[in-house]
Coordinates of C-alpha atoms in Angstrom, one line a residue:
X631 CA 125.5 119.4 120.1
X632 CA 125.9 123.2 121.5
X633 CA 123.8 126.0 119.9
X634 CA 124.8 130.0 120.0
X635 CA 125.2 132.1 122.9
X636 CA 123.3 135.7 123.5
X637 CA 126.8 136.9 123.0
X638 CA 127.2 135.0 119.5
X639 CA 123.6 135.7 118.7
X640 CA 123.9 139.3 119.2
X641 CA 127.5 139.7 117.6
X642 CA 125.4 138.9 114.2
X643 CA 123.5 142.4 114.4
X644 CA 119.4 140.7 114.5
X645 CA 116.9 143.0 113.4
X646 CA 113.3 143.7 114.7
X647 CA 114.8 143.4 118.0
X648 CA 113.8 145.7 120.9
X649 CA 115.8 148.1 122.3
X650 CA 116.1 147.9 125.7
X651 CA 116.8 151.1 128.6
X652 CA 118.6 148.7 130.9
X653 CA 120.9 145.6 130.1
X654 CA 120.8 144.7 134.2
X655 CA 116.8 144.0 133.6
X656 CA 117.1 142.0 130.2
X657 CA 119.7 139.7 132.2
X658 CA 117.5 138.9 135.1
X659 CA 114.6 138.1 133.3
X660 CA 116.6 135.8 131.0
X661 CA 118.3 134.2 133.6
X662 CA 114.7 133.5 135.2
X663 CA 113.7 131.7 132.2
X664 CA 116.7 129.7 131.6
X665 CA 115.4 128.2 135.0
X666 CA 111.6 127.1 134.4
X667 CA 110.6 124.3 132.7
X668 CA 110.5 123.6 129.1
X669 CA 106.9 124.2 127.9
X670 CA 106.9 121.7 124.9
X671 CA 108.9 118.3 125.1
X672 CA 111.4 117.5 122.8
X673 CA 109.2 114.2 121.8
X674 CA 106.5 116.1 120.7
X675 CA 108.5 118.0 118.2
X676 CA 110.1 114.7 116.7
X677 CA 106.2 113.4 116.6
X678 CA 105.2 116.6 114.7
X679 CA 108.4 116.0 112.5
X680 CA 107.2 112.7 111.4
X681 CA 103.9 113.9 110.5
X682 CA 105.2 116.5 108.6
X683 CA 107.2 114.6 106.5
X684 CA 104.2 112.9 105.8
X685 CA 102.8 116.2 104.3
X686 CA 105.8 116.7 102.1
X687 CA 105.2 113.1 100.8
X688 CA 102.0 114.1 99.8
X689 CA 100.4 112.1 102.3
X690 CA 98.9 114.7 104.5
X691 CA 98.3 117.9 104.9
X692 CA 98.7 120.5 107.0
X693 CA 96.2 123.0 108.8
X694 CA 98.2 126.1 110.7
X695 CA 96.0 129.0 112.3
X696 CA 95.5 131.4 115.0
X697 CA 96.4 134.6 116.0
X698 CA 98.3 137.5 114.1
X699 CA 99.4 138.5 117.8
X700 CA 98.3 136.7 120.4
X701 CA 97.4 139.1 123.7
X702 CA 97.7 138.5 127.5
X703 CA 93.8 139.7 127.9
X704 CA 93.3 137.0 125.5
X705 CA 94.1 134.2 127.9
X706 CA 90.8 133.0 128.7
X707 CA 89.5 129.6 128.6
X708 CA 86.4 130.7 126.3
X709 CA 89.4 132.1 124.0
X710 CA 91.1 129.1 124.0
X711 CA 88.0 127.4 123.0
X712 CA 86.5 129.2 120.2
X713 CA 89.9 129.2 118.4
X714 CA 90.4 125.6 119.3
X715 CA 86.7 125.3 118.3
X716 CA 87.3 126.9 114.6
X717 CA 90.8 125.0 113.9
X718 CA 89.2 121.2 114.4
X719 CA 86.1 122.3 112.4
X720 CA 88.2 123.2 109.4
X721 CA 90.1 120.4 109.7
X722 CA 87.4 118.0 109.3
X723 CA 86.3 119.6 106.8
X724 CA 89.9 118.9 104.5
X725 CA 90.4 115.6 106.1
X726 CA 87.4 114.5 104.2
X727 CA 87.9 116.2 100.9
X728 CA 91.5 115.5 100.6
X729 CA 91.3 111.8 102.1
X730 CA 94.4 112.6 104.0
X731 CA 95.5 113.1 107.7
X732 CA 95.5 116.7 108.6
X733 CA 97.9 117.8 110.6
X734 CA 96.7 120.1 113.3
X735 CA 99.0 122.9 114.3
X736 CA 98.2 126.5 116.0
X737 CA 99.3 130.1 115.8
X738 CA 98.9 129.7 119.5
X739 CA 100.9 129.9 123.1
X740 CA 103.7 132.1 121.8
X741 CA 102.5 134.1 119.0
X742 CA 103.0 137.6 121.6
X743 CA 105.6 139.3 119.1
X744 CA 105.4 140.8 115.5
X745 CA 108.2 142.5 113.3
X746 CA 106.9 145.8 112.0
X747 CA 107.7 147.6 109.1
X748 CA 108.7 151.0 110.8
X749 CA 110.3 151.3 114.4
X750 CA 108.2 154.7 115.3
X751 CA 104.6 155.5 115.0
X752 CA 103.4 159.0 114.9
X753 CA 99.6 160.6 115.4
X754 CA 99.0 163.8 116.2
X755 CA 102.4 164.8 115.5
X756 CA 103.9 163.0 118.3
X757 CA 106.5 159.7 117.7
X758 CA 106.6 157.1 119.6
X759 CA 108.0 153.7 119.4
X760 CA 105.8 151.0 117.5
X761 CA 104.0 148.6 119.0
X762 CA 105.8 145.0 118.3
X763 CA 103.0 143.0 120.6
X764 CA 102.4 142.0 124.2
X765 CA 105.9 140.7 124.5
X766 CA 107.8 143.8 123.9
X767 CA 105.2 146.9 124.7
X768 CA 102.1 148.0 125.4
X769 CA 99.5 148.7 122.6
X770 CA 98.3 152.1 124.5
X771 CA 99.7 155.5 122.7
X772 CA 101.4 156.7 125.7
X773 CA 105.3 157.2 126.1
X774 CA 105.6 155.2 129.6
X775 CA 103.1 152.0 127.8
X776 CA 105.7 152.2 124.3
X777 CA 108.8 151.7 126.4
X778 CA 110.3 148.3 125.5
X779 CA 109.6 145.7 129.2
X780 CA 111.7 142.8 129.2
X781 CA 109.8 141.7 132.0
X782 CA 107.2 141.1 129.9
X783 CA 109.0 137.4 128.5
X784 CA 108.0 136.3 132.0
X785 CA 104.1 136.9 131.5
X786 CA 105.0 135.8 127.8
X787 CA 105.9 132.7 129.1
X788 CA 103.2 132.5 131.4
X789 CA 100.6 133.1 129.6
X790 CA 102.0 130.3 127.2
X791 CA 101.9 127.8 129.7
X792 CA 98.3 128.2 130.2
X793 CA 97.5 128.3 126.8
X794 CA 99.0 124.9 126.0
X795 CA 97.4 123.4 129.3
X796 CA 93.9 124.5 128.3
X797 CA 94.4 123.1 124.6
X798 CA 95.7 119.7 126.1
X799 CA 92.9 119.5 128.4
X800 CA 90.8 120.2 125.5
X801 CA 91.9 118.5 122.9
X802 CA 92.0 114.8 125.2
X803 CA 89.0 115.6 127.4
X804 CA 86.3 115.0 125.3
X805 CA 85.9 118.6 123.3
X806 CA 87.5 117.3 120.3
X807 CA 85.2 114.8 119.8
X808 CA 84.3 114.0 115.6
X809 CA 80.7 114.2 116.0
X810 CA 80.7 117.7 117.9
X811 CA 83.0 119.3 115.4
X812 CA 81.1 117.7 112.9
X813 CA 78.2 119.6 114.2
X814 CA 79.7 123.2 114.2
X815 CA 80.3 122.8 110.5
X816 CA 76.8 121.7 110.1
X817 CA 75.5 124.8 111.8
X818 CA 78.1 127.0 109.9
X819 CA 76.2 125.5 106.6
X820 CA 72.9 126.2 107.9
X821 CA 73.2 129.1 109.2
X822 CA 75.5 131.3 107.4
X823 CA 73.7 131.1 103.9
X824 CA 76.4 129.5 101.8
X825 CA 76.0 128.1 98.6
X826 CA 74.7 124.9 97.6
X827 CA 77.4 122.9 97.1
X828 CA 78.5 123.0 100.6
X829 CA 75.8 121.7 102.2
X830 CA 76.4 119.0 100.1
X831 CA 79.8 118.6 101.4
X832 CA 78.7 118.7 105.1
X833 CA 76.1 116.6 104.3
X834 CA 78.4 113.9 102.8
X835 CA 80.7 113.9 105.7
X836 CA 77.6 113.3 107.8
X837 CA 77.1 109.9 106.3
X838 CA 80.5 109.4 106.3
X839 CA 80.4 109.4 110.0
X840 CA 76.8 107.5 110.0
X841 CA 78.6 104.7 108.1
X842 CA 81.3 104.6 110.5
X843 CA 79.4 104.7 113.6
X844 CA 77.0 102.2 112.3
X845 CA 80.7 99.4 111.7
X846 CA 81.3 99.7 115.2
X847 CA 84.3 102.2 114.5
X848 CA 83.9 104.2 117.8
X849 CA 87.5 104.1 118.8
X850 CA 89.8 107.0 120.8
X851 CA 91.1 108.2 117.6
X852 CA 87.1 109.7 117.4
X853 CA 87.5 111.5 120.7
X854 CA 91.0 113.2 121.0
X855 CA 93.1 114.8 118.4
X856 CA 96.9 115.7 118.4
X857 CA 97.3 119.2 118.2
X858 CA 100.6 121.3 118.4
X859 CA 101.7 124.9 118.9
X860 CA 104.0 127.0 116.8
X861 CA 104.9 130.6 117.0
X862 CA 107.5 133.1 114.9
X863 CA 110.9 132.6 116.7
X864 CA 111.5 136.5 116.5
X865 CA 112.5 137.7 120.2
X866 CA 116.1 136.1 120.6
X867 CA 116.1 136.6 124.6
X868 CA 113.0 134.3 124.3
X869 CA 113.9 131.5 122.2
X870 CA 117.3 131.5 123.1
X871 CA 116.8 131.1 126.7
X872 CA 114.2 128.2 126.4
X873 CA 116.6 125.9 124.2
X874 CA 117.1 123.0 126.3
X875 CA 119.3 119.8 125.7
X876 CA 117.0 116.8 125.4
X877 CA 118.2 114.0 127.9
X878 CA 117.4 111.2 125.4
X879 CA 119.4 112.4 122.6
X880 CA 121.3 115.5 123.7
X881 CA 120.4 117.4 121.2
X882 CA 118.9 121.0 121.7
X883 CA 115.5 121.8 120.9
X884 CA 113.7 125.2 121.2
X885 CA 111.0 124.3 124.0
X886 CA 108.9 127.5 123.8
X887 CA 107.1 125.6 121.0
X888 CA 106.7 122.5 118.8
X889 CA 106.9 124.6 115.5
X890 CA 108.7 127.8 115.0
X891 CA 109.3 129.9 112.0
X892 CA 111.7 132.4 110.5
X893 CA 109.9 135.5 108.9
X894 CA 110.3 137.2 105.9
X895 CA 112.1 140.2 107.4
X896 CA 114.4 137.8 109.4
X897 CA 115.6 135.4 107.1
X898 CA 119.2 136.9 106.3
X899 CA 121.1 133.5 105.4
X900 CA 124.1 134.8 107.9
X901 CA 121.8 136.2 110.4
X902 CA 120.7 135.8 113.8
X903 CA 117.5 133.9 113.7
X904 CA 118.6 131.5 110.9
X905 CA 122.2 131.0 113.2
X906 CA 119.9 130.0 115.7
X907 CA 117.2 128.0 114.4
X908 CA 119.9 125.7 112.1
X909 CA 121.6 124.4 115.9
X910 CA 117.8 123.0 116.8
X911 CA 116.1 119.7 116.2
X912 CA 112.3 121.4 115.9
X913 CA 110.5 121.3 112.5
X914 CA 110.8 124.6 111.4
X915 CA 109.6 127.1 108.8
X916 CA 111.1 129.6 106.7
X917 CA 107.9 132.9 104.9
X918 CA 109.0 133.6 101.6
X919 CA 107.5 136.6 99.6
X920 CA 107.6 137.5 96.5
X921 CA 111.3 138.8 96.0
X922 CA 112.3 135.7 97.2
X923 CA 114.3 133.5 94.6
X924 CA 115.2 129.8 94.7
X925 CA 118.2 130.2 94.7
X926 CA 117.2 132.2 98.1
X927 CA 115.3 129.2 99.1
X928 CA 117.8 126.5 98.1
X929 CA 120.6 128.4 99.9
X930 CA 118.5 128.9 103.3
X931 CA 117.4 125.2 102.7
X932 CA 121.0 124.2 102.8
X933 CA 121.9 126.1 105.8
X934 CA 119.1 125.3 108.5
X935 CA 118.6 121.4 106.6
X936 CA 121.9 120.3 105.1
X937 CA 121.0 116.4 106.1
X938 CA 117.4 117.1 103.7
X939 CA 115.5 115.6 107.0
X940 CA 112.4 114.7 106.2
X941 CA 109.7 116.9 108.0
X942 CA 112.4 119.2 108.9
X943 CA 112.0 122.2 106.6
X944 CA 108.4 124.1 105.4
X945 CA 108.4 126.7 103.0
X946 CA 105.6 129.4 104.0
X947 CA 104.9 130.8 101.1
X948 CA 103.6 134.7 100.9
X949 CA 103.7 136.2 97.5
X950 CA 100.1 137.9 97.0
X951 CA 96.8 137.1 95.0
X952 CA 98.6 139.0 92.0
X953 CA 101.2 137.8 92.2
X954 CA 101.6 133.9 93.2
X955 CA 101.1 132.5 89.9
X956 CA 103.8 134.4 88.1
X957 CA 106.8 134.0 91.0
X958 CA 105.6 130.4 93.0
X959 CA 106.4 127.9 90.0
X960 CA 110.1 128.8 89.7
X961 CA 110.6 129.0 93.4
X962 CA 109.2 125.5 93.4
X963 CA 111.1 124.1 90.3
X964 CA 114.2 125.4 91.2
X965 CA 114.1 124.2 94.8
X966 CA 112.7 120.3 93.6
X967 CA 115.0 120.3 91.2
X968 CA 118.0 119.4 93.6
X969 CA 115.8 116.7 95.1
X970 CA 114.7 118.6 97.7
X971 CA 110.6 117.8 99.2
X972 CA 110.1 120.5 101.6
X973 CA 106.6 120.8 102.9
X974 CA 104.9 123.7 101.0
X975 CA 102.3 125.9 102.7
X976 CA 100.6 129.1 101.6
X977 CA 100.1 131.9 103.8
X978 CA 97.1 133.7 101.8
X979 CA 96.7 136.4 104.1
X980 CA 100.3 138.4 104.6
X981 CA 100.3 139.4 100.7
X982 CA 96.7 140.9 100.7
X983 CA 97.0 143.6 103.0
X984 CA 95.7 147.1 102.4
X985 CA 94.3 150.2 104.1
X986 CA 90.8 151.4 103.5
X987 CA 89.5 154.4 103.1
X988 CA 88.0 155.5 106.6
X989 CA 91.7 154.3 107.7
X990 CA 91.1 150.3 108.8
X991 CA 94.2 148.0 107.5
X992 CA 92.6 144.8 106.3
X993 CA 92.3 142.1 103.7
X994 CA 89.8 141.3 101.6
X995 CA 88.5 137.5 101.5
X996 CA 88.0 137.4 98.1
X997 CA 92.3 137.7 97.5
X998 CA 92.8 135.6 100.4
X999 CA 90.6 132.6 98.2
X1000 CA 92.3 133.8 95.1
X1001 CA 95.6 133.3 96.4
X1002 CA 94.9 130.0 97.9
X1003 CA 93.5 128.9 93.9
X1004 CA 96.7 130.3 92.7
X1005 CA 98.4 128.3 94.7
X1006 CA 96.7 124.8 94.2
X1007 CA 96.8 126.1 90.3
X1008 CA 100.8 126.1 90.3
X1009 CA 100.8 122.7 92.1
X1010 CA 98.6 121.3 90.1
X1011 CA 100.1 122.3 87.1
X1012 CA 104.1 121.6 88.1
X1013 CA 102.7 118.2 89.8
X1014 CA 103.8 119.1 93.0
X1015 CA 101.7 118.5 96.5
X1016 CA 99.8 122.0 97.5
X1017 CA 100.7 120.9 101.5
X1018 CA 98.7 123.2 103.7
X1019 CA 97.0 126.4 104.4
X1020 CA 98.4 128.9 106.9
X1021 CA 95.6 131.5 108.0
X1022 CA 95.3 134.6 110.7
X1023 CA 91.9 133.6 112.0
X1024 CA 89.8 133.9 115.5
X1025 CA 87.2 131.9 116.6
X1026 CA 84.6 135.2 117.2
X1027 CA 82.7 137.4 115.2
X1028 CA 85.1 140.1 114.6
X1029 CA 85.1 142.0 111.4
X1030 CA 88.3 143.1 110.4
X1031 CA 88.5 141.5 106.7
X1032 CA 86.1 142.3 104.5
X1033 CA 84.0 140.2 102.4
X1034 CA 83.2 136.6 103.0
X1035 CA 79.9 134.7 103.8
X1036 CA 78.5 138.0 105.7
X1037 CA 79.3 140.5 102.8
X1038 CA 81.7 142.4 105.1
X1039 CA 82.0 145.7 104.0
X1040 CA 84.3 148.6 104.8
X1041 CA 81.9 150.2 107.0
X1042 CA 81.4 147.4 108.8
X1043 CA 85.1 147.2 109.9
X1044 CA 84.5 149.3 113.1
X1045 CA 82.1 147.6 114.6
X1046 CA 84.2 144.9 115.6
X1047 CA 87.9 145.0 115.0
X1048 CA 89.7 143.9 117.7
X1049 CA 92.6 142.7 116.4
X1050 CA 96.0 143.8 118.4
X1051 CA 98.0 143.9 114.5
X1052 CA 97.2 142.6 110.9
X1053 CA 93.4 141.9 110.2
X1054 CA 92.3 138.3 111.1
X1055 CA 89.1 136.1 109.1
X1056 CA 86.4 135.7 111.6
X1057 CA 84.7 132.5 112.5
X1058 CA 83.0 132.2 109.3
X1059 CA 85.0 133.3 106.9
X1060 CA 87.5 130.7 108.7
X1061 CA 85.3 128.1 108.0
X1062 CA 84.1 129.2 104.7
X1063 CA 87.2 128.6 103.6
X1064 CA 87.7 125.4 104.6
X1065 CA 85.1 124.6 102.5
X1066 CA 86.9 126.6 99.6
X1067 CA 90.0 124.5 100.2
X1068 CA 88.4 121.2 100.6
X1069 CA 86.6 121.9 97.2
X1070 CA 91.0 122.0 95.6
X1071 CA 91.9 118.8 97.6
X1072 CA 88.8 117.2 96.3
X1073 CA 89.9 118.2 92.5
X1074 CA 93.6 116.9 93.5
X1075 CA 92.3 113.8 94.8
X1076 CA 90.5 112.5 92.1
X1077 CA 93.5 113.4 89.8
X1078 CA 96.4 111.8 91.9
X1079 CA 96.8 108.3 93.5
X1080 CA 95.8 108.7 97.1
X1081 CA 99.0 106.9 98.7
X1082 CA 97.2 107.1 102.0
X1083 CA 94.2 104.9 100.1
X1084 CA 96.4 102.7 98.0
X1085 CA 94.9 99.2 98.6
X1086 CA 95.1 95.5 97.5
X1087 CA 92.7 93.2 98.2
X1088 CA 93.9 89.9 99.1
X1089 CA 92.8 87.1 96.7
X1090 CA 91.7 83.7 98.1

């Protein structure tokens, strides 16, 4: 099976592309990567694909987080860590509540590009082109830093190659161990001041593991944890160049990731990005906010999944706090109504964005937990399975959303925002939420057949 050209890619007019100065340049450097090895294997994708179809059968669920834009000075080992650190926490946390596998996958080793809203920026009177992350420009204010580098896919790439060899090395070598996440979250609880009910919750999932330990259950599946890698496939010079033909089944996968997703600004049914993503065996993920239909959905579901693969498709869905219980139950009916089970996530943060008043974008954790409820209400209510969380998050004490555990408050925003785009929930907020989430799969559990649990016991 072949997938597009540049040529053919480019012929279809994508948008939030970069412009550019010389052609020459943009050839090299694709050429260049065309030559290096694939960064993800085509196995691990169809491994991810089979999990996921376990989360649109209701019988997982799936944990996505990381970086809004991920930054070469982030590349750092104690980076790595804390986010790496934050992710597993959480999902202990909803493995127990919801009694399910949690699938593990990170906003990490890609995420270097963002679409914007505007292609120019001005302060001070003076314009310059915007900042679309460490893959296209520099975040400096300056003329020579805003200039689009194609060179900069090289250090993209780079820089993902030693993020996904730190998380392996991680994840396998002993860091990812149950009883040491176990023990962030316990701090978390003792520390942070939360309410009552999680302590409980941590304190339960302490026995849990008590009881375990003290069977004899003290196998590898205790120690390492499979964890994957996504990114938003937005750069088309990128992903283009690193889709490789597997030997084994001659098929082409994207190999800059395990996961990749089509954004809400780059969805066009006859565009670029879905032309490309709908030749390529990865799981893959389409954000849809709150115009979209679905009739939208069910006609971008039949162009990247005609075959209705199991595990192939995810709907990321963005509407809003305000907004997801109105628009999310007729995207769902109408799409399950043709038979379709796409896996269906909510992105709580994208929708919940606004500026304050001393001039800090941000979000408020407050709407981020409201739109989460809305969106276990609506899946509750249709009967439908709520199938993960997808969350900007850092594993450090920044404080760029407001709210949370630590009463963030607008003031507070400059002491530490670091963020290189959109506002990101700090390591506490992170985790309190995984407690707010945990408490909705708990509800869903006791009101639903676990299929994971389902057990006979064998008479005598």
């Amino acid at each position: 099976m072949s997938f597009p050209s540049l040529e053919q890619l480019h012929a279809l007019n994508p948008v939030q592309q970069p412009t550019y100065p010389d052609p020459a340049v943009v050839a090299g450097v694709v050429d260049q990567l065309r030559s290096r090895p694939p960064l993800v294997f085509a196995g691990e994708c169809d491994d991810l694909r089979t999990k996921l179809a376990a989360v649109a059968d209701g019988r997982a669920f799936l944990m996505q987080g990381g970086d809004c834009a991920e930054t070469f000075a982030g590349v750092s080992a104690q980076n790595v860590k804390n986010k790496l650190q934050v992710l597993l926490a959480m999902s202990v946390v909803l493995t127990y509540a919801g009694q399910v596998p949690v699938v593990k996958l990170g906003r990490i080793a890609g995420q270097y590009a963002k679409p914007r809203s505007k292609d120019t920026e001005t302060r001070d009177g003076v314009t310059l082109p915007t900042f679309r992350g460490d893959a296209v420009n520099g975040f400096e204010f300056t003329e020579a830093a805003r200039v689009p580098d194609p060179r900069r896919l090289l250090e993209v790439y780079n820089a993902s190659a030693a993020t996904l060899n730190l998380t392996r090395a991680f994840v396998t070598g002993g860091f990812a161990d149950l009883r040491s996440i176990h023990s962030w979250n316990a701090t978390f609880v003792r520390n942070a001041g939360v309410v009552e009910r999680y302590e409980k919750l941590a304190e339960e999932i302490e026995r849990a593991m008590a009881f375990m330990v003290a069977c004899g259950i003290d196998d590898e599946s205790m120690r390492t944890v499979d964890f994957h890698a996504s990114h938003e496939a937005l750069l088309l010079e990128y992903e283009q160049a690193l889709t490789r033909i597997d030997s084994r089944s001659q098929q082409p996968y994207i190999t800059s990731g395990h996961f990749i997703w089509i954004g809400e600004r780059t969805r066009q049914l006859n565009g670029a990005h879905v032309e490309l993503l709908r030749s390529v065996r990865n799981p893959i993920g389409v954000k849809l906010g709150p115009t979209a239909t679905g009739e939208d959905a069910i006609a971008i579901a039949d162009r990247l999944d005609p075959d209705r693969e199991p595990g192939r498709l995810t709907f990321i869905t963005r509407m809003g706090a305000g907004k997801v219980r109105d628009n999310l139950p007729r995207l769902i009916e109408t799409v399950e109504a043709t038979g379709r089970k796409p896996v269906w996530v909510c992105d709580p943060m994208h929708g919940n964005t606004f500026e304050t008043a001393n001039g800090y974008k941000t979000r408020a954790f407050s709407q981020v937990v409201e739109e989460i409820n809305g969106f276990f209400d609506v899946h509750d209510e249709l009967g439908s399975w709520p199938g993960g969380v997808h969350v900007e998050l850092t594993g450090d004490d920044v404080t760029e959303c407001v709210g949370g555990v630590r009463d963030l408050t607008e003031s507070d925003l400059e002491s530490r925002y670091e963020t290189a785009c959109d506002p990101r929930l700090n390591r506490n907020q992170a985790l309190e939420l995984a407690f707010t989430v945990a408490e909705r799969l708990t509800d869903g559990r006791i009101n639903r057949i676990n299929p994971v649990q389902e057990f006979t016991p064998v008479e005598f």
